[in-house]
mmCIF file of C-alpha atoms and ligand atoms in Angstrom:
data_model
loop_
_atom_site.group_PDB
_atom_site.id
_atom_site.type_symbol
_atom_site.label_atom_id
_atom_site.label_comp_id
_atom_site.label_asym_id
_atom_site.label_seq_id
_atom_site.Cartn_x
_atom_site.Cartn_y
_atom_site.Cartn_z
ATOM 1 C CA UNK K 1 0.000 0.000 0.000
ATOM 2 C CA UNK K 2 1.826 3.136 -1.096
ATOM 3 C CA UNK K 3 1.940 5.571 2.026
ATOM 4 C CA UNK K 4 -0.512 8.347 1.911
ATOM 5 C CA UNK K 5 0.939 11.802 0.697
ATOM 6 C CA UNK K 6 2.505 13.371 3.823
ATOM 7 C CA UNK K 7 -0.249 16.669 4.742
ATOM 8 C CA UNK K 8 1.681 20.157 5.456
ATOM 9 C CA UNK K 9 0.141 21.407 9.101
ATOM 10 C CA UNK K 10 -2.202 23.858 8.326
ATOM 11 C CA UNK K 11 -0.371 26.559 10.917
ATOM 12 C CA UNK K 12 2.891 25.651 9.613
ATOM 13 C CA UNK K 13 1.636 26.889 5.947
ATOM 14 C CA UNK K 14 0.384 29.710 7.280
ATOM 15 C CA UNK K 15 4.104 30.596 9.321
ATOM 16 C CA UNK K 16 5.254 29.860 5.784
ATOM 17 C CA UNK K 17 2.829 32.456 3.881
ATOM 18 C CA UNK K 18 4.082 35.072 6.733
ATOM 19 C CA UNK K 19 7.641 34.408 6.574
ATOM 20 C CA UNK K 20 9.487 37.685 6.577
ATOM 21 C CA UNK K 21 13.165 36.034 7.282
ATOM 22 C CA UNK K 22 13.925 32.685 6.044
ATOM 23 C CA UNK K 23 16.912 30.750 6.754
ATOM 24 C CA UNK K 24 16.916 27.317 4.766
ATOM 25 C CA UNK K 25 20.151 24.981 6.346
ATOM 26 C CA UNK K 26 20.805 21.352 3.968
ATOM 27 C CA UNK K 27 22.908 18.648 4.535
ATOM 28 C CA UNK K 28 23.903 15.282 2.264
ATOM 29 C CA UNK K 29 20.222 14.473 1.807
ATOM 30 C CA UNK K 30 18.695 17.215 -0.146
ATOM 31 C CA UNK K 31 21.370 15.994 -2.754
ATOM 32 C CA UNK K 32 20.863 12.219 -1.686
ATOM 33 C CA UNK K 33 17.449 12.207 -4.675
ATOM 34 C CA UNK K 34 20.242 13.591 -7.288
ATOM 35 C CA UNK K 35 21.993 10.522 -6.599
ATOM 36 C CA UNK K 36 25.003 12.188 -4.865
ATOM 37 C CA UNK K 37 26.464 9.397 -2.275
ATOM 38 C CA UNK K 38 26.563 10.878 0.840
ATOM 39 C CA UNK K 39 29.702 11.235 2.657
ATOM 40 C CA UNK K 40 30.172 8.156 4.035
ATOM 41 C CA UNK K 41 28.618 6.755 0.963
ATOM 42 C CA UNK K 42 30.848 7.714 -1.049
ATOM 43 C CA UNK K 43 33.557 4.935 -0.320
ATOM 44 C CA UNK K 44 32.877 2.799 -3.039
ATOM 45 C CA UNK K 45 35.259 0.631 -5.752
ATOM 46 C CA UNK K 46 38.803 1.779 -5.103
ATOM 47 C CA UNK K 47 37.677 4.341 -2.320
ATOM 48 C CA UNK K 48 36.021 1.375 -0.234
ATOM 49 C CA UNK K 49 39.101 0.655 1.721
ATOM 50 C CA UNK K 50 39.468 4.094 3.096
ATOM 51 C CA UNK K 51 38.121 6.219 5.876
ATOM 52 C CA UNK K 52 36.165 9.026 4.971
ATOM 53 C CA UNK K 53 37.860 10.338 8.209
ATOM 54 C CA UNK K 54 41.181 9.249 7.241
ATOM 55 C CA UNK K 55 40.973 10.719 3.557
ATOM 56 C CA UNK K 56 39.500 14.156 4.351
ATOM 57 C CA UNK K 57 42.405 15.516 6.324
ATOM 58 C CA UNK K 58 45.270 17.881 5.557
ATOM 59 C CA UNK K 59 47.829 15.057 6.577
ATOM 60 C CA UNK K 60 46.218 12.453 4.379
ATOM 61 C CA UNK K 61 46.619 14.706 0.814
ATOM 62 C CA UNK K 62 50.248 15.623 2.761
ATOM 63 C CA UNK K 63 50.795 11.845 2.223
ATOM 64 C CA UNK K 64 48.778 10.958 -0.632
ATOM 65 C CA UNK K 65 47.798 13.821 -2.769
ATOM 66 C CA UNK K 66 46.929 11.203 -5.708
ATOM 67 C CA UNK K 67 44.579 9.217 -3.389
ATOM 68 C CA UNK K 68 43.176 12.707 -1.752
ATOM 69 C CA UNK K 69 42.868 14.490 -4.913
ATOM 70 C CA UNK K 70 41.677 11.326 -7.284
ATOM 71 C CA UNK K 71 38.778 10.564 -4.447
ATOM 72 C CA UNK K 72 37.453 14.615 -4.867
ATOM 73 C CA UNK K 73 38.039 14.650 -8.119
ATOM 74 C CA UNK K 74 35.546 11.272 -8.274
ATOM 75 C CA UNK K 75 33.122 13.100 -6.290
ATOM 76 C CA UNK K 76 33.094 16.095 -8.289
ATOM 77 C CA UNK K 77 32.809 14.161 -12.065
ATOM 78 C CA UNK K 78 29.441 12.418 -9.488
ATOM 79 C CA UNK K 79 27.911 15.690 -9.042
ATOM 80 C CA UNK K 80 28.464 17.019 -12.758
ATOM 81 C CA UNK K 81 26.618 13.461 -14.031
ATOM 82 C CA UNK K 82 23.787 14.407 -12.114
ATOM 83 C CA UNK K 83 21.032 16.689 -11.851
ATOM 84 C CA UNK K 84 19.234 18.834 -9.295
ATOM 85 C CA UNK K 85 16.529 17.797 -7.417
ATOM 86 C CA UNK K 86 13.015 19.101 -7.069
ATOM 87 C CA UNK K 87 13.779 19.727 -3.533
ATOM 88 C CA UNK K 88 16.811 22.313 -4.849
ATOM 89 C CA UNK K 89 14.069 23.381 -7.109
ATOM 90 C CA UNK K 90 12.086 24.152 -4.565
ATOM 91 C CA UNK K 91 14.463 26.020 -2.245
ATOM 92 C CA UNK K 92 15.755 28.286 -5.444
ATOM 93 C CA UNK K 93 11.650 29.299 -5.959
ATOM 94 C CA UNK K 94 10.932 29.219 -2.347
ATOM 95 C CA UNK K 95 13.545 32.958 -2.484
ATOM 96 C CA UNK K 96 11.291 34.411 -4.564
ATOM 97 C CA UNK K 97 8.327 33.967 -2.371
ATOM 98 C CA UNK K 98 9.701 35.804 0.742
ATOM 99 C CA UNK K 99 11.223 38.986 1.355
ATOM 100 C CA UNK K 100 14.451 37.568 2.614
ATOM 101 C CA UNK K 101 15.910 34.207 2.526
ATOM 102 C CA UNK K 102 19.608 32.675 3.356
ATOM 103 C CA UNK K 103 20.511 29.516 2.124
ATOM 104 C CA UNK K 104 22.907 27.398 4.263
ATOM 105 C CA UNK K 105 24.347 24.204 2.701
ATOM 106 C CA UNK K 106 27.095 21.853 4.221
ATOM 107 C CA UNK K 107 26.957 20.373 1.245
ATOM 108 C CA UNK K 108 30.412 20.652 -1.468
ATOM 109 C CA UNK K 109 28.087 19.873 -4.380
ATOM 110 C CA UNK K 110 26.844 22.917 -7.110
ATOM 111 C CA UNK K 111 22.978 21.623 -6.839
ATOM 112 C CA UNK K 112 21.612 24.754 -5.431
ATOM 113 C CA UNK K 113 23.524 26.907 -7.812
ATOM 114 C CA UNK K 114 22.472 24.458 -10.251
ATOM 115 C CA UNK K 115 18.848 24.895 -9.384
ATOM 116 C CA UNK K 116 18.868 28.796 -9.898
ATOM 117 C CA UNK K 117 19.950 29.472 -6.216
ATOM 118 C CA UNK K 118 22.217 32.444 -5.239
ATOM 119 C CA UNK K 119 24.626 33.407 -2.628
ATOM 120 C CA UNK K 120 24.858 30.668 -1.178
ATOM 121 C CA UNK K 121 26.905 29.837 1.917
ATOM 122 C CA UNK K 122 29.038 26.695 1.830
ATOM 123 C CA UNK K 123 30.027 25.356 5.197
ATOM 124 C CA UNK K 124 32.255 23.261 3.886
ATOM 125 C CA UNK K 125 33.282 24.676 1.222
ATOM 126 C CA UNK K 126 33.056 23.105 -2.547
ATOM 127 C CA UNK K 127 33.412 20.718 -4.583
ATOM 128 C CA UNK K 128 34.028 23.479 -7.670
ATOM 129 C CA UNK K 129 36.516 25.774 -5.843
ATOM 130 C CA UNK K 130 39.871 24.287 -5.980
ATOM 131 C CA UNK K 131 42.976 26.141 -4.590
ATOM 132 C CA UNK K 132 46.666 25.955 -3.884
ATOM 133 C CA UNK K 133 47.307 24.290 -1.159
ATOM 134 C CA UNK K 134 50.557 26.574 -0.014
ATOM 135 C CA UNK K 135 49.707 30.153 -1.181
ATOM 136 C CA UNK K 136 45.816 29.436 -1.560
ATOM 137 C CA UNK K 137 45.364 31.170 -4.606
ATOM 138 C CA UNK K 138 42.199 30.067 -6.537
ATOM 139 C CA UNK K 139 43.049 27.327 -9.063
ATOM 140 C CA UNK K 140 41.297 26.753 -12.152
ATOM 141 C CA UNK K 141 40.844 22.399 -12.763
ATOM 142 C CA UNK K 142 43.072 20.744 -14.763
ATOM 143 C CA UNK K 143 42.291 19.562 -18.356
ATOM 144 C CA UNK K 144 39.099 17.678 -19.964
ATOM 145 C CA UNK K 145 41.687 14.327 -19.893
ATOM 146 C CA UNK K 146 42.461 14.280 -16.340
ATOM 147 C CA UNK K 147 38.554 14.972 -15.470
ATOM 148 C CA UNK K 148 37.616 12.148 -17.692
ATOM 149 C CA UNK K 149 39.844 9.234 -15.899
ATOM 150 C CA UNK K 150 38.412 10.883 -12.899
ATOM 151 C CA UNK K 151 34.797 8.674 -12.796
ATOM 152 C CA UNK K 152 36.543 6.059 -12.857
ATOM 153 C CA UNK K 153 37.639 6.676 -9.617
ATOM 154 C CA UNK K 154 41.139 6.384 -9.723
ATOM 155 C CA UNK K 155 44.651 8.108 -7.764
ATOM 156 C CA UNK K 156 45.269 11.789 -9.576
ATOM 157 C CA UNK K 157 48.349 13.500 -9.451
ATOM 158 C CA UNK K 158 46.749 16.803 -7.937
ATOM 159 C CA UNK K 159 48.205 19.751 -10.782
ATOM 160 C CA UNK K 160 50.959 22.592 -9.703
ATOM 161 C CA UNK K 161 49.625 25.837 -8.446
ATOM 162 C CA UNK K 162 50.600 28.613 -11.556
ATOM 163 C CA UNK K 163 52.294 31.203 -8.930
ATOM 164 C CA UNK K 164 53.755 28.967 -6.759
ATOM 165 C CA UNK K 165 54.017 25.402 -8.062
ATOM 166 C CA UNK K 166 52.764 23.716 -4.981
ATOM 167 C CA UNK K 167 49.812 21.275 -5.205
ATOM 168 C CA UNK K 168 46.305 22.515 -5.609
ATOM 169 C CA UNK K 169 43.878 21.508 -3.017
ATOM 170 C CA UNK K 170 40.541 20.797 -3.108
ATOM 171 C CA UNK K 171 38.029 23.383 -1.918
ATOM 172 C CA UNK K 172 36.146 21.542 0.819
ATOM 173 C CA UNK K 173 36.888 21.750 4.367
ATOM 174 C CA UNK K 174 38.562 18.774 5.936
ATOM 175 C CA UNK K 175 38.448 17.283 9.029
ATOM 176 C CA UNK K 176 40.929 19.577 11.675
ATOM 177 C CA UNK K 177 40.256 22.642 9.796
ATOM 178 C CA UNK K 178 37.944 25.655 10.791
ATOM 179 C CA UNK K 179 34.925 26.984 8.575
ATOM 180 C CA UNK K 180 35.382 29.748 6.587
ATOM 181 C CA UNK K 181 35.272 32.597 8.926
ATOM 182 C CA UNK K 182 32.599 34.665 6.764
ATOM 183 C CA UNK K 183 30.620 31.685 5.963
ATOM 184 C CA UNK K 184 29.954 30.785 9.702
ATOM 185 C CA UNK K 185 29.557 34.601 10.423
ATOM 186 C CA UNK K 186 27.158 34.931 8.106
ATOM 187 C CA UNK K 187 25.307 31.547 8.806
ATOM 188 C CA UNK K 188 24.970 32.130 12.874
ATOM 189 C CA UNK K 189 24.008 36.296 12.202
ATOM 190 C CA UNK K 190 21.227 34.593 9.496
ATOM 191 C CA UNK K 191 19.910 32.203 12.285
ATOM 192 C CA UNK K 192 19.889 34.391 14.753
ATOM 193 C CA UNK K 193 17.807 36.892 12.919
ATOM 194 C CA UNK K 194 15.315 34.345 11.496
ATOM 195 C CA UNK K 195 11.720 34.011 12.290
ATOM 196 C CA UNK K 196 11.494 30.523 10.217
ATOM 197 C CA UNK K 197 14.328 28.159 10.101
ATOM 198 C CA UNK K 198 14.035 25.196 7.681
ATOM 199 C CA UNK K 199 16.570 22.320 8.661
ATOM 200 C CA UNK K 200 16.956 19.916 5.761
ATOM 201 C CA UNK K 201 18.214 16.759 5.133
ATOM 202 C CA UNK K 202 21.226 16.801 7.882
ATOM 203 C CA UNK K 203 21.815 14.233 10.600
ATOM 204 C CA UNK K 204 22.632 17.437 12.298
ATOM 205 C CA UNK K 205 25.550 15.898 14.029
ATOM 206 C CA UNK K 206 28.445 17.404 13.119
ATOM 207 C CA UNK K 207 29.384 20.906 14.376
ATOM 208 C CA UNK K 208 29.866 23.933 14.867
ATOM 209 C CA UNK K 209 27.163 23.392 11.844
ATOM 210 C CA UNK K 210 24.465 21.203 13.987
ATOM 211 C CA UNK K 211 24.859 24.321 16.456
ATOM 212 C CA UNK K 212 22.701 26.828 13.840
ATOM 213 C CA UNK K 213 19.157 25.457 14.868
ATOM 214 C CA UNK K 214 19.536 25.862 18.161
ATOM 215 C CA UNK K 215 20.705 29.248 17.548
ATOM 216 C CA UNK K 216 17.207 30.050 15.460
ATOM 217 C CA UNK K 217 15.381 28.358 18.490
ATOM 218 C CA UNK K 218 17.084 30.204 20.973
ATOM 219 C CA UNK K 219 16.253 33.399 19.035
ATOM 220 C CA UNK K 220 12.704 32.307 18.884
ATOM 221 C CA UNK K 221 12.419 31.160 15.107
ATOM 222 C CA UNK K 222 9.990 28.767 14.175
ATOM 223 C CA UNK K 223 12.019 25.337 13.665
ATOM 224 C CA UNK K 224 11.095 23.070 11.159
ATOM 225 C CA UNK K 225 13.089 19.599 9.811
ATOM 226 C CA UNK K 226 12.692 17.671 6.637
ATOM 227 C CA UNK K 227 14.058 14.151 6.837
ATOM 228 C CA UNK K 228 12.784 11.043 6.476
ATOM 229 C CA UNK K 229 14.326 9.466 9.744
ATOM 230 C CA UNK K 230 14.754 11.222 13.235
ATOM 231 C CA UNK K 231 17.714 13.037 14.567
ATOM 232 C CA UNK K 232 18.950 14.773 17.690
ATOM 233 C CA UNK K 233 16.692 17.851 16.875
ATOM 234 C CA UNK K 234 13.068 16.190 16.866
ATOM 235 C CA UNK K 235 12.877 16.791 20.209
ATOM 236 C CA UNK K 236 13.040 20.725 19.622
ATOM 237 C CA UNK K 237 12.175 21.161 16.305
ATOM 238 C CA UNK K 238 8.525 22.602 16.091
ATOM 239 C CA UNK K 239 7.565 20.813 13.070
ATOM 240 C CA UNK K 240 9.220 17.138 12.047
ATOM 241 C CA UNK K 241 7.752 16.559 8.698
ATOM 242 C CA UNK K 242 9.129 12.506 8.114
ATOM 243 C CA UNK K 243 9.659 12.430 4.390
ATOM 244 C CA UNK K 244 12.032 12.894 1.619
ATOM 245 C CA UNK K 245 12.824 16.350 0.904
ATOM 246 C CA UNK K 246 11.975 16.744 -3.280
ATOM 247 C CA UNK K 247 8.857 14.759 -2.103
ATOM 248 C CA UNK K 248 8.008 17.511 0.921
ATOM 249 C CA UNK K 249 9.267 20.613 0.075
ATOM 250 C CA UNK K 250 7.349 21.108 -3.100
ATOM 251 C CA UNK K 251 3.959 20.563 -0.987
ATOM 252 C CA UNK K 252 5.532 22.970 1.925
ATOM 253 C CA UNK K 253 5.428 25.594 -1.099
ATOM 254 C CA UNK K 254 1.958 24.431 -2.095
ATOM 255 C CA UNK K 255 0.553 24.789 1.404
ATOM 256 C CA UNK K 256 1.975 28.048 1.535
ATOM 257 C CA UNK K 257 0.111 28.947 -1.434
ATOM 258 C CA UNK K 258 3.445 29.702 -3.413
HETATM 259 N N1 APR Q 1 15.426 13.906 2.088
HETATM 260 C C1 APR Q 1 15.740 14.472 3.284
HETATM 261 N N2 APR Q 1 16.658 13.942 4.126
HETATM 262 C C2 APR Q 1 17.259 12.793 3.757
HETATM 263 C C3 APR Q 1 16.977 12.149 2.534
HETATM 264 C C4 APR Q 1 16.007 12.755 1.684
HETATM 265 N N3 APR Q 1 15.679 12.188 0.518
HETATM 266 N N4 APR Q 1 17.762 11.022 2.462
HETATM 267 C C5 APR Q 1 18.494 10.978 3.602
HETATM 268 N N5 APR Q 1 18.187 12.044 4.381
HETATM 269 C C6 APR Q 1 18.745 12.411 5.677
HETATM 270 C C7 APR Q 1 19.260 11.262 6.501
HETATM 271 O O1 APR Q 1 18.207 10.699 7.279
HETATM 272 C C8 APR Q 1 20.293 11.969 7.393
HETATM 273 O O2 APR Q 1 19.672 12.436 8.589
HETATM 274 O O3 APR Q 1 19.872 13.212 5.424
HETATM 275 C C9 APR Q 1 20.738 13.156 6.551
HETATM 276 C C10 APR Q 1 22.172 13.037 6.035
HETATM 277 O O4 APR Q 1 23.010 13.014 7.168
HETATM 278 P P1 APR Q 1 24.595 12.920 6.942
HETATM 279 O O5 APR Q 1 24.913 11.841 5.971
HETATM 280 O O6 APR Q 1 25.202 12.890 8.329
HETATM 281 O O7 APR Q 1 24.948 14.278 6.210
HETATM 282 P P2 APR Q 1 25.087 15.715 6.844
HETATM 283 O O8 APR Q 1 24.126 15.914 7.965
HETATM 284 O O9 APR Q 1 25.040 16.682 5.725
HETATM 285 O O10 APR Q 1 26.599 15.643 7.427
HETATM 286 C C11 APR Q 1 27.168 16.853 7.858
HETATM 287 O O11 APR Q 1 29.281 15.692 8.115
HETATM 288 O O12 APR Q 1 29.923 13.942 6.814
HETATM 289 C C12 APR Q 1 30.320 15.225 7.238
HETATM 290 O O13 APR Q 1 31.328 17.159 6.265
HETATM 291 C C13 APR Q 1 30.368 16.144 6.050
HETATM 292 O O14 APR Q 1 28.953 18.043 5.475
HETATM 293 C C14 APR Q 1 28.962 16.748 6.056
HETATM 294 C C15 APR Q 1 28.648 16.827 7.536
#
């Protein structure tokens, strides 16, 4: 028996309609219906006998910048062979429904740029933003060939920084490093001054990231999550609407009368 469509609460439409100051915060599983493995899904073929944790560290692409780099470089030909979601979709229109509205992602993927979304603050930084790894100047990718052995998933020699010949990096944040200072300014100033906080496909374990709801909370914002399975936050959340985000978000806008 196919589950009945998951209803929108009739209040939380109407908090919706009357949003002045959205904040929307995703993690892995707003990407997870574009197919994007999640982090710890990602381990797969040649990547299966490594640690996420153990290959997203700067002492890991110290060691082995062809394993390091190869593995992003994977990732990144993943998320270029796939396609946004409706829930992306959906966030991108949802901007142009309110008078203000910050999107958060920890996600390194492009989707919500993909999707028409703008200004967007990456956590974690991205997939798409390579840089040198001594002098951190932004690096542009190397060549079509070295992009096309890259779904294969296999070891790439990271390429030489122009300036400074050092190897280029990828943009993400690894484990041991801090967020980008502006992008966590930004996110805790945008949940602080929220009156509607959408929380989105995160486990909403890992900080200081997990930290921004219960910044909108304590500033009295209406808290609302979208996953499919509980986390530490359905205790506090206001609204836990149990389903898969391109499957609720459109009807959020829909109950909203967007
Ligand atoms: N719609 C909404 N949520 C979903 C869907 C879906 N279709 N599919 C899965 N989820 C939920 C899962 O139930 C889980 O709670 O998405 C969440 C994904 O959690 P994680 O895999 O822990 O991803 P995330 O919360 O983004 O992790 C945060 O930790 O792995 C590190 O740096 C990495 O940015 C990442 C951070």
């Amino acid at each position: 028996m196919t589950p009945a469509p998951l209803s929108i609460p009739p209040a939380l439409a109407d908090t919706l309609a009357r949003a002045v100051n959205v904040v929307v915060f995703t993690g892995a599983g707003v990407s997870a219906e574009s197919g994007i493995a999640t982090f710890r899904d990602a381990l797969t073929g040649l990547w299966s006998r490594f640690d996420a944790s153990a290959l997203a560290t700067p002492e890991a692409f110290a060691a082995q910048p062809d394993i390091v780099w190869g593995w992003y470089e994977w990732r990144r030909a993943q998320v270029d062979g796939t396609e946004p979601n409706a829930a992306h979709r959906a966030i991108a229109a949802l901007a142009g429904h309110v008078p203000a509205l910050t999107l958060i992602t920890q996600n390194v993927d492009n989707l919500h740029e993909r999707a028409g979304s703008s200004n967007v603050v990456h956590l974690h930084g991205s997939l798409h933003a390579p840089r040198c790894s001594r002098c951190a100047r932004p690096a542009a990718f190397p060549a079509d060939d070295a992009h096309a052995i890259a779904h294969e998933g296999r070891a790439i020699a990271p390429p030489a920084c122009a300036h400074c010949g050092a190897p280029i990096r990828p943009g993400v944040v690894w484990f041991g490093e801090s967020l980008p200072t502006d992008a966590w300014q930004a996110a805790q100033a945008a949940a602080e001054q929220c009156d509607l906080f959408l929380c989105i496909g995160t486990s909403a374990l890992v900080y200081p990231a997990a930290q921004l709801p219960l910044h909108a909370l304590r500033a009295g914002a209406t808290v609302v999550q979208v996953n499919p399975a509980a986390t530490s936050l359905d205790g506090q959340a206001h609204y836990n609407l149990r389903g898969a985000a391109a499957e609720v978000m459109p009807r959020l806008l829909e109950a909203a009368g967007f």
